[in-house]
Amino acid sequence: MNDTQKATSHKLGGVVFLLSVITALIYGAVEVNRWLEDEQRAPIHRIMVSGQYAHVSPRDIEKMIRTSHPGSFFELNVESVHRDLEAMPWVYRASVRKRWPNNLSVYLVEQEPAAIWNHDLLLNKFGESFPATLENSGLPTLFGPGGSEQTALNGFRAMQSLLAPTGLKIEELLLSERFAWDVRLNNGVKLKLGRSQFVDKLQRFVDVYPLLAKESREVLYVDLRYDTGLAVGWKPENQTERES
């Protein structure tokens, strides 16, 4: 065998060796990947839930994660779990971290309800609606067209602040399609405030309320939709107070 043949043979042997190494590496990578994705070999051992919560159950959190995201610790998609957690009704914010070697850490910030919205939703303190209900919550009930949640909540807060000296509280607030304000107080009195300058009109009611409270008759409603003054409707003596 001459030198040229020897060189060719060495090159061919080197190529075969290189291909063998590459094949072995690929096979090894595939097997390692299979092993890592095998839930039985690398399961999520523990899901640790922390944060301050009253309406969210750690058991429900764990059930959702294990049901919706089966697989091994290495295969678990943290971003996907994060999205699913924040889609839960009472979860406002969530963070998810993998903890080596096989644990998952979840931190929750729960929704803080500020009002009932249109009877079937709740508003959080930022004026954002979320699909949940509360029985006997003592929260005010706000009504309004879609997209007016924050306007209604801000209006409620401004009005309640004005009413504070009287000791009265708003039980129900209605913001109409034309953005006119109507309010029912915890003593049953209804206030008609109209579309504009509701703060000034409500202040007018606060100023005159001590005089109305001295009357022997019970107030049914106060119409404040005037530039000056107001109109008072009185309950008939034989009329019993009803919830609206």
PDB file of C-alpha atoms in Angstrom:
ATOM      1  CA  MET A   1       0.000   0.000   0.000  1.00  0.00           C
ATOM      2  CA  ASN A   2       1.534   3.240  -1.085  1.00  0.00           C
ATOM      3  CA  ASP A   3       1.518   6.496   0.842  1.00  0.00           C
ATOM      4  CA  THR A   4      -1.518   7.848  -1.012  1.00  0.00           C
ATOM      5  CA  GLN A   5      -3.587   4.790  -0.180  1.00  0.00           C
ATOM      6  CA  LYS A   6      -2.483   4.942   3.451  1.00  0.00           C
ATOM      7  CA  ALA A   7      -3.494   8.594   3.703  1.00  0.00           C
ATOM      8  CA  THR A   8      -6.872   7.866   2.141  1.00  0.00           C
ATOM      9  CA  SER A   9      -7.409   4.966   4.536  1.00  0.00           C
ATOM     10  CA  HIS A  10      -6.559   7.145   7.558  1.00  0.00           C
ATOM     11  CA  LYS A  11      -8.953   9.870   6.382  1.00  0.00           C
ATOM     12  CA  LEU A  12     -11.744   7.345   5.844  1.00  0.00           C
ATOM     13  CA  GLY A  13     -11.142   5.880   9.280  1.00  0.00           C
ATOM     14  CA  GLY A  14     -11.255   9.365  10.797  1.00  0.00           C
ATOM     15  CA  VAL A  15     -14.534  10.154   9.055  1.00  0.00           C
ATOM     16  CA  VAL A  16     -16.066   6.871  10.247  1.00  0.00           C
ATOM     17  CA  PHE A  17     -14.896   7.566  13.785  1.00  0.00           C
ATOM     18  CA  LEU A  18     -16.303  11.104  13.678  1.00  0.00           C
ATOM     19  CA  LEU A  19     -19.653   9.877  12.400  1.00  0.00           C
ATOM     20  CA  SER A  20     -19.720   7.235  15.114  1.00  0.00           C
ATOM     21  CA  VAL A  21     -19.064   9.883  17.788  1.00  0.00           C
ATOM     22  CA  ILE A  22     -21.779  12.185  16.387  1.00  0.00           C
ATOM     23  CA  THR A  23     -24.264   9.315  16.230  1.00  0.00           C
ATOM     24  CA  ALA A  24     -23.473   8.346  19.809  1.00  0.00           C
ATOM     25  CA  LEU A  25     -23.908  11.950  20.986  1.00  0.00           C
ATOM     26  CA  ILE A  26     -27.258  12.299  19.214  1.00  0.00           C
ATOM     27  CA  TYR A  27     -28.482   9.003  20.618  1.00  0.00           C
ATOM     28  CA  GLY A  28     -27.307   9.995  24.073  1.00  0.00           C
ATOM     29  CA  ALA A  29     -29.030  13.369  23.856  1.00  0.00           C
ATOM     30  CA  VAL A  30     -32.296  11.750  22.771  1.00  0.00           C
ATOM     31  CA  GLU A  31     -32.140   9.244  25.612  1.00  0.00           C
ATOM     32  CA  VAL A  32     -31.305  11.944  28.166  1.00  0.00           C
ATOM     33  CA  ASN A  33     -34.202  14.050  26.887  1.00  0.00           C
ATOM     34  CA  ARG A  34     -36.541  11.082  27.170  1.00  0.00           C
ATOM     35  CA  TRP A  35     -35.335  10.491  30.692  1.00  0.00           C
ATOM     36  CA  LEU A  36     -35.824  14.125  31.670  1.00  0.00           C
ATOM     37  CA  GLU A  37     -39.353  14.171  30.229  1.00  0.00           C
ATOM     38  CA  ASP A  38     -40.315  10.959  31.951  1.00  0.00           C
ATOM     39  CA  GLU A  39     -42.640  12.047  34.790  1.00  0.00           C
ATOM     40  CA  GLN A  40     -41.984   8.805  36.624  1.00  0.00           C
ATOM     41  CA  ARG A  41     -38.253   9.460  36.762  1.00  0.00           C
ATOM     42  CA  ALA A  42     -38.392  13.203  37.514  1.00  0.00           C
ATOM     43  CA  PRO A  43     -41.817  14.034  38.952  1.00  0.00           C
ATOM     44  CA  ILE A  44     -42.740  17.307  40.630  1.00  0.00           C
ATOM     45  CA  HIS A  45     -42.465  16.269  44.245  1.00  0.00           C
ATOM     46  CA  ARG A  46     -43.998  19.262  46.002  1.00  0.00           C
ATOM     47  CA  ILE A  47     -45.922  22.399  45.024  1.00  0.00           C
ATOM     48  CA  MET A  48     -45.444  25.109  47.649  1.00  0.00           C
ATOM     49  CA  VAL A  49     -48.073  27.910  47.673  1.00  0.00           C
ATOM     50  CA  SER A  50     -47.384  31.127  49.596  1.00  0.00           C
ATOM     51  CA  GLY A  51     -48.847  34.626  49.839  1.00  0.00           C
ATOM     52  CA  GLN A  52     -51.896  36.098  51.571  1.00  0.00           C
ATOM     53  CA  TYR A  53     -55.150  34.572  50.403  1.00  0.00           C
ATOM     54  CA  ALA A  54     -58.624  33.868  51.745  1.00  0.00           C
ATOM     55  CA  HIS A  55     -60.585  32.698  48.703  1.00  0.00           C
ATOM     56  CA  VAL A  56     -57.895  30.645  46.971  1.00  0.00           C
ATOM     57  CA  SER A  57     -57.205  27.106  48.128  1.00  0.00           C
ATOM     58  CA  PRO A  58     -53.642  25.725  47.851  1.00  0.00           C
ATOM     59  CA  ARG A  59     -55.259  22.369  47.147  1.00  0.00           C
ATOM     60  CA  ASP A  60     -57.101  23.824  44.128  1.00  0.00           C
ATOM     61  CA  ILE A  61     -53.877  25.444  42.921  1.00  0.00           C
ATOM     62  CA  GLU A  62     -52.006  22.143  43.101  1.00  0.00           C
ATOM     63  CA  LYS A  63     -54.864  20.253  41.448  1.00  0.00           C
ATOM     64  CA  MET A  64     -54.949  22.721  38.541  1.00  0.00           C
ATOM     65  CA  ILE A  65     -51.199  22.519  37.977  1.00  0.00           C
ATOM     66  CA  ARG A  66     -50.989  18.732  38.144  1.00  0.00           C
ATOM     67  CA  THR A  67     -54.068  18.286  35.948  1.00  0.00           C
ATOM     68  CA  SER A  68     -53.350  20.945  33.323  1.00  0.00           C
ATOM     69  CA  HIS A  69     -49.569  20.520  33.254  1.00  0.00           C
ATOM     70  CA  PRO A  70     -48.701  16.841  33.592  1.00  0.00           C
ATOM     71  CA  GLY A  71     -45.116  15.847  32.967  1.00  0.00           C
ATOM     72  CA  SER A  72     -41.744  15.935  34.598  1.00  0.00           C
ATOM     73  CA  PHE A  73     -40.090  18.705  36.573  1.00  0.00           C
ATOM     74  CA  PHE A  74     -37.816  19.475  33.621  1.00  0.00           C
ATOM     75  CA  GLU A  75     -40.621  19.486  31.071  1.00  0.00           C
ATOM     76  CA  LEU A  76     -42.884  21.857  33.007  1.00  0.00           C
ATOM     77  CA  ASN A  77     -43.409  25.219  31.246  1.00  0.00           C
ATOM     78  CA  VAL A  78     -43.303  27.874  33.968  1.00  0.00           C
ATOM     79  CA  GLU A  79     -44.749  30.630  31.757  1.00  0.00           C
ATOM     80  CA  SER A  80     -47.743  28.471  30.855  1.00  0.00           C
ATOM     81  CA  VAL A  81     -48.413  27.707  34.525  1.00  0.00           C
ATOM     82  CA  HIS A  82     -48.131  31.436  35.292  1.00  0.00           C
ATOM     83  CA  ARG A  83     -50.772  32.308  32.654  1.00  0.00           C
ATOM     84  CA  ASP A  84     -53.169  29.638  33.898  1.00  0.00           C
ATOM     85  CA  LEU A  85     -52.811  30.783  37.495  1.00  0.00           C
ATOM     86  CA  GLU A  86     -53.620  34.409  36.661  1.00  0.00           C
ATOM     87  CA  ALA A  87     -56.666  33.203  34.705  1.00  0.00           C
ATOM     88  CA  MET A  88     -58.177  31.844  37.943  1.00  0.00           C
ATOM     89  CA  PRO A  89     -60.957  34.154  39.249  1.00  0.00           C
ATOM     90  CA  TRP A  90     -59.481  35.099  42.627  1.00  0.00           C
ATOM     91  CA  VAL A  91     -55.824  35.311  41.546  1.00  0.00           C
ATOM     92  CA  TYR A  92     -54.705  38.864  40.771  1.00  0.00           C
ATOM     93  CA  ARG A  93     -50.982  38.196  40.312  1.00  0.00           C
ATOM     94  CA  ALA A  94     -48.853  35.059  40.509  1.00  0.00           C
ATOM     95  CA  SER A  95     -45.203  34.110  40.250  1.00  0.00           C
ATOM     96  CA  VAL A  96     -43.881  30.608  39.603  1.00  0.00           C
ATOM     97  CA  ARG A  97     -40.349  29.292  40.215  1.00  0.00           C
ATOM     98  CA  LYS A  98     -38.771  25.880  39.893  1.00  0.00           C
ATOM     99  CA  ARG A  99     -36.831  24.819  42.986  1.00  0.00           C
ATOM    100  CA  TRP A 100     -34.114  22.237  42.418  1.00  0.00           C
ATOM    101  CA  PRO A 101     -34.284  19.307  42.421  1.00  0.00           C
ATOM    102  CA  ASN A 102     -38.031  18.665  42.066  1.00  0.00           C
ATOM    103  CA  ASN A 103     -40.171  21.348  43.765  1.00  0.00           C
ATOM    104  CA  LEU A 104     -42.341  24.159  42.430  1.00  0.00           C
ATOM    105  CA  SER A 105     -42.826  27.461  44.292  1.00  0.00           C
ATOM    106  CA  VAL A 106     -45.974  29.526  43.692  1.00  0.00           C
ATOM    107  CA  TYR A 107     -46.551  32.991  45.188  1.00  0.00           C
ATOM    108  CA  LEU A 108     -50.043  34.485  44.937  1.00  0.00           C
ATOM    109  CA  VAL A 109     -51.521  37.972  45.262  1.00  0.00           C
ATOM    110  CA  GLU A 110     -55.274  37.632  45.700  1.00  0.00           C
ATOM    111  CA  GLN A 111     -57.948  39.940  44.340  1.00  0.00           C
ATOM    112  CA  GLU A 112     -59.216  42.548  46.824  1.00  0.00           C
ATOM    113  CA  PRO A 113     -62.927  43.036  46.130  1.00  0.00           C
ATOM    114  CA  ALA A 114     -64.221  46.590  46.442  1.00  0.00           C
ATOM    115  CA  ALA A 115     -67.760  46.270  45.057  1.00  0.00           C
ATOM    116  CA  ILE A 116     -70.275  43.974  43.392  1.00  0.00           C
ATOM    117  CA  TRP A 117     -70.612  44.766  39.695  1.00  0.00           C
ATOM    118  CA  ASN A 118     -73.921  44.259  37.850  1.00  0.00           C
ATOM    119  CA  HIS A 119     -74.894  41.534  40.325  1.00  0.00           C
ATOM    120  CA  ASP A 120     -72.749  38.784  38.770  1.00  0.00           C
ATOM    121  CA  LEU A 121     -69.150  40.073  38.939  1.00  0.00           C
ATOM    122  CA  LEU A 122     -66.870  41.725  41.453  1.00  0.00           C
ATOM    123  CA  LEU A 123     -64.692  44.813  41.094  1.00  0.00           C
ATOM    124  CA  ASN A 124     -61.238  44.877  42.628  1.00  0.00           C
ATOM    125  CA  LYS A 125     -59.746  48.004  44.185  1.00  0.00           C
ATOM    126  CA  PHE A 126     -58.403  49.074  40.769  1.00  0.00           C
ATOM    127  CA  GLY A 127     -61.842  49.009  39.146  1.00  0.00           C
ATOM    128  CA  GLU A 128     -61.182  45.781  37.237  1.00  0.00           C
ATOM    129  CA  SER A 129     -63.984  43.211  37.070  1.00  0.00           C
ATOM    130  CA  PHE A 130     -63.446  39.521  37.715  1.00  0.00           C
ATOM    131  CA  PRO A 131     -65.866  36.556  37.648  1.00  0.00           C
ATOM    132  CA  ALA A 132     -66.585  35.775  41.288  1.00  0.00           C
ATOM    133  CA  THR A 133     -69.357  36.252  43.824  1.00  0.00           C
ATOM    134  CA  LEU A 134     -69.512  36.791  47.578  1.00  0.00           C
ATOM    135  CA  GLU A 135     -72.439  36.044  49.859  1.00  0.00           C
ATOM    136  CA  ASN A 136     -73.271  38.545  52.618  1.00  0.00           C
ATOM    137  CA  SER A 137     -70.161  40.533  51.797  1.00  0.00           C
ATOM    138  CA  GLY A 138     -71.461  43.945  52.835  1.00  0.00           C
ATOM    139  CA  LEU A 139     -69.986  45.358  49.624  1.00  0.00           C
ATOM    140  CA  PRO A 140     -71.851  48.081  47.724  1.00  0.00           C
ATOM    141  CA  THR A 141     -73.542  47.080  44.487  1.00  0.00           C
ATOM    142  CA  LEU A 142     -72.609  49.124  41.420  1.00  0.00           C
ATOM    143  CA  PHE A 143     -74.379  49.022  38.065  1.00  0.00           C
ATOM    144  CA  GLY A 144     -73.194  50.455  34.776  1.00  0.00           C
ATOM    145  CA  PRO A 145     -72.573  49.793  31.099  1.00  0.00           C
ATOM    146  CA  GLY A 146     -69.587  47.731  30.003  1.00  0.00           C
ATOM    147  CA  GLY A 147     -66.333  49.646  30.192  1.00  0.00           C
ATOM    148  CA  SER A 148     -67.540  52.007  32.921  1.00  0.00           C
ATOM    149  CA  GLU A 149     -66.265  49.931  35.851  1.00  0.00           C
ATOM    150  CA  GLN A 150     -63.498  52.307  36.913  1.00  0.00           C
ATOM    151  CA  THR A 151     -65.689  55.391  36.414  1.00  0.00           C
ATOM    152  CA  ALA A 152     -68.397  53.883  38.613  1.00  0.00           C
ATOM    153  CA  LEU A 153     -65.944  52.877  41.345  1.00  0.00           C
ATOM    154  CA  ASN A 154     -64.231  56.279  41.362  1.00  0.00           C
ATOM    155  CA  GLY A 155     -67.625  57.980  41.536  1.00  0.00           C
ATOM    156  CA  PHE A 156     -68.674  55.748  44.417  1.00  0.00           C
ATOM    157  CA  ARG A 157     -65.511  56.573  46.368  1.00  0.00           C
ATOM    158  CA  ALA A 158     -65.928  60.321  45.840  1.00  0.00           C
ATOM    159  CA  MET A 159     -69.557  60.203  46.944  1.00  0.00           C
ATOM    160  CA  GLN A 160     -68.897  58.007  49.957  1.00  0.00           C
ATOM    161  CA  SER A 161     -66.186  60.390  51.090  1.00  0.00           C
ATOM    162  CA  LEU A 162     -68.648  63.286  50.957  1.00  0.00           C
ATOM    163  CA  LEU A 163     -71.264  61.310  52.862  1.00  0.00           C
ATOM    164  CA  ALA A 164     -68.863  60.334  55.667  1.00  0.00           C
ATOM    165  CA  PRO A 165     -69.876  63.208  58.028  1.00  0.00           C
ATOM    166  CA  THR A 166     -73.533  62.109  57.864  1.00  0.00           C
ATOM    167  CA  GLY A 167     -72.818  58.480  58.772  1.00  0.00           C
ATOM    168  CA  LEU A 168     -74.724  57.352  55.675  1.00  0.00           C
ATOM    169  CA  LYS A 169     -73.389  54.741  53.292  1.00  0.00           C
ATOM    170  CA  ILE A 170     -74.086  53.973  49.670  1.00  0.00           C
ATOM    171  CA  GLU A 171     -75.638  50.543  49.237  1.00  0.00           C
ATOM    172  CA  GLU A 172     -76.390  50.789  45.536  1.00  0.00           C
ATOM    173  CA  LEU A 173     -75.132  53.030  42.742  1.00  0.00           C
ATOM    174  CA  LEU A 174     -76.410  53.128  39.174  1.00  0.00           C
ATOM    175  CA  LEU A 175     -74.547  54.724  36.280  1.00  0.00           C
ATOM    176  CA  SER A 176     -76.899  54.771  33.312  1.00  0.00           C
ATOM    177  CA  GLU A 177     -76.082  54.431  29.619  1.00  0.00           C
ATOM    178  CA  ARG A 178     -76.184  58.234  29.440  1.00  0.00           C
ATOM    179  CA  PHE A 179     -73.872  58.441  32.476  1.00  0.00           C
ATOM    180  CA  ALA A 180     -76.494  59.769  34.858  1.00  0.00           C
ATOM    181  CA  TRP A 181     -75.987  58.889  38.510  1.00  0.00           C
ATOM    182  CA  ASP A 182     -78.577  57.402  40.882  1.00  0.00           C
ATOM    183  CA  VAL A 183     -77.788  56.299  44.427  1.00  0.00           C
ATOM    184  CA  ARG A 184     -79.594  54.355  47.149  1.00  0.00           C
ATOM    185  CA  LEU A 185     -78.380  54.904  50.699  1.00  0.00           C
ATOM    186  CA  ASN A 186     -78.397  52.451  53.584  1.00  0.00           C
ATOM    187  CA  ASN A 187     -81.407  54.258  55.113  1.00  0.00           C
ATOM    188  CA  GLY A 188     -83.429  53.584  51.957  1.00  0.00           C
ATOM    189  CA  VAL A 189     -83.293  57.144  50.596  1.00  0.00           C
ATOM    190  CA  LYS A 190     -82.726  57.404  46.846  1.00  0.00           C
ATOM    191  CA  LEU A 191     -80.709  60.252  45.377  1.00  0.00           C
ATOM    192  CA  LYS A 192     -81.086  61.396  41.784  1.00  0.00           C
ATOM    193  CA  LEU A 193     -77.915  63.249  40.789  1.00  0.00           C
ATOM    194  CA  GLY A 194     -78.140  63.525  37.018  1.00  0.00           C
ATOM    195  CA  ARG A 195     -75.238  63.579  34.565  1.00  0.00           C
ATOM    196  CA  SER A 196     -73.090  66.531  35.607  1.00  0.00           C
ATOM    197  CA  GLN A 197     -71.549  68.036  38.741  1.00  0.00           C
ATOM    198  CA  PHE A 198     -72.650  65.127  40.913  1.00  0.00           C
ATOM    199  CA  VAL A 199     -70.138  66.097  43.613  1.00  0.00           C
ATOM    200  CA  ASP A 200     -71.627  69.581  44.035  1.00  0.00           C
ATOM    201  CA  LYS A 201     -75.150  68.154  44.008  1.00  0.00           C
ATOM    202  CA  LEU A 202     -74.325  65.559  46.613  1.00  0.00           C
ATOM    203  CA  GLN A 203     -72.752  68.260  48.793  1.00  0.00           C
ATOM    204  CA  ARG A 204     -76.080  70.099  48.563  1.00  0.00           C
ATOM    205  CA  PHE A 205     -77.776  66.997  49.970  1.00  0.00           C
ATOM    206  CA  VAL A 206     -75.190  66.705  52.768  1.00  0.00           C
ATOM    207  CA  ASP A 207     -75.847  70.346  53.730  1.00  0.00           C
ATOM    208  CA  VAL A 208     -79.620  69.896  53.905  1.00  0.00           C
ATOM    209  CA  TYR A 209     -79.660  66.398  55.398  1.00  0.00           C
ATOM    210  CA  PRO A 210     -79.735  67.536  59.066  1.00  0.00           C
ATOM    211  CA  LEU A 211     -82.993  69.398  58.321  1.00  0.00           C
ATOM    212  CA  LEU A 212     -84.508  66.391  56.532  1.00  0.00           C
ATOM    213  CA  ALA A 213     -83.557  64.115  59.417  1.00  0.00           C
ATOM    214  CA  LYS A 214     -85.623  66.257  61.808  1.00  0.00           C
ATOM    215  CA  GLU A 215     -88.794  65.774  59.793  1.00  0.00           C
ATOM    216  CA  SER A 216     -91.416  63.418  61.185  1.00  0.00           C
ATOM    217  CA  ARG A 217     -92.043  62.051  57.707  1.00  0.00           C
ATOM    218  CA  GLU A 218     -89.638  59.618  56.071  1.00  0.00           C
ATOM    219  CA  VAL A 219     -87.813  60.670  52.918  1.00  0.00           C
ATOM    220  CA  LEU A 220     -88.403  58.467  49.883  1.00  0.00           C
ATOM    221  CA  TYR A 221     -86.124  60.266  47.427  1.00  0.00           C
ATOM    222  CA  VAL A 222     -84.239  63.500  46.890  1.00  0.00           C
ATOM    223  CA  ASP A 223     -84.027  64.835  43.349  1.00  0.00           C
ATOM    224  CA  LEU A 224     -80.889  66.954  42.934  1.00  0.00           C
ATOM    225  CA  ARG A 225     -80.980  67.329  39.149  1.00  0.00           C
ATOM    226  CA  TYR A 226     -81.395  71.088  39.401  1.00  0.00           C
ATOM    227  CA  ASP A 227     -78.890  73.880  39.061  1.00  0.00           C
ATOM    228  CA  THR A 228     -80.015  75.140  42.463  1.00  0.00           C
ATOM    229  CA  GLY A 229     -82.266  73.607  45.055  1.00  0.00           C
ATOM    230  CA  LEU A 230     -83.733  70.123  45.250  1.00  0.00           C
ATOM    231  CA  ALA A 231     -87.028  68.242  45.345  1.00  0.00           C
ATOM    232  CA  VAL A 232     -87.975  65.846  48.136  1.00  0.00           C
ATOM    233  CA  GLY A 233     -90.375  62.927  47.845  1.00  0.00           C
ATOM    234  CA  TRP A 234     -91.931  61.695  51.078  1.00  0.00           C
ATOM    235  CA  LYS A 235     -93.112  58.228  51.959  1.00  0.00           C
ATOM    236  CA  PRO A 236     -96.853  57.913  52.593  1.00  0.00           C
ATOM    237  CA  GLU A 237     -97.508  57.254  56.242  1.00  0.00           C
ATOM    238  CA  ASN A 238     -98.887  53.776  55.512  1.00  0.00           C
ATOM    239  CA  GLN A 239     -96.044  52.782  53.157  1.00  0.00           C
ATOM    240  CA  THR A 240     -93.499  50.306  54.488  1.00  0.00           C
ATOM    241  CA  GLU A 241     -89.879  50.614  53.474  1.00  0.00           C
ATOM    242  CA  ARG A 242     -88.848  48.158  50.803  1.00  0.00           C
ATOM    243  CA  GLU A 243     -85.545  47.121  49.342  1.00  0.00           C
ATOM    244  CA  SER A 244     -85.117  48.264  45.746  1.00  0.00           C
TER     245      SER A 244
END
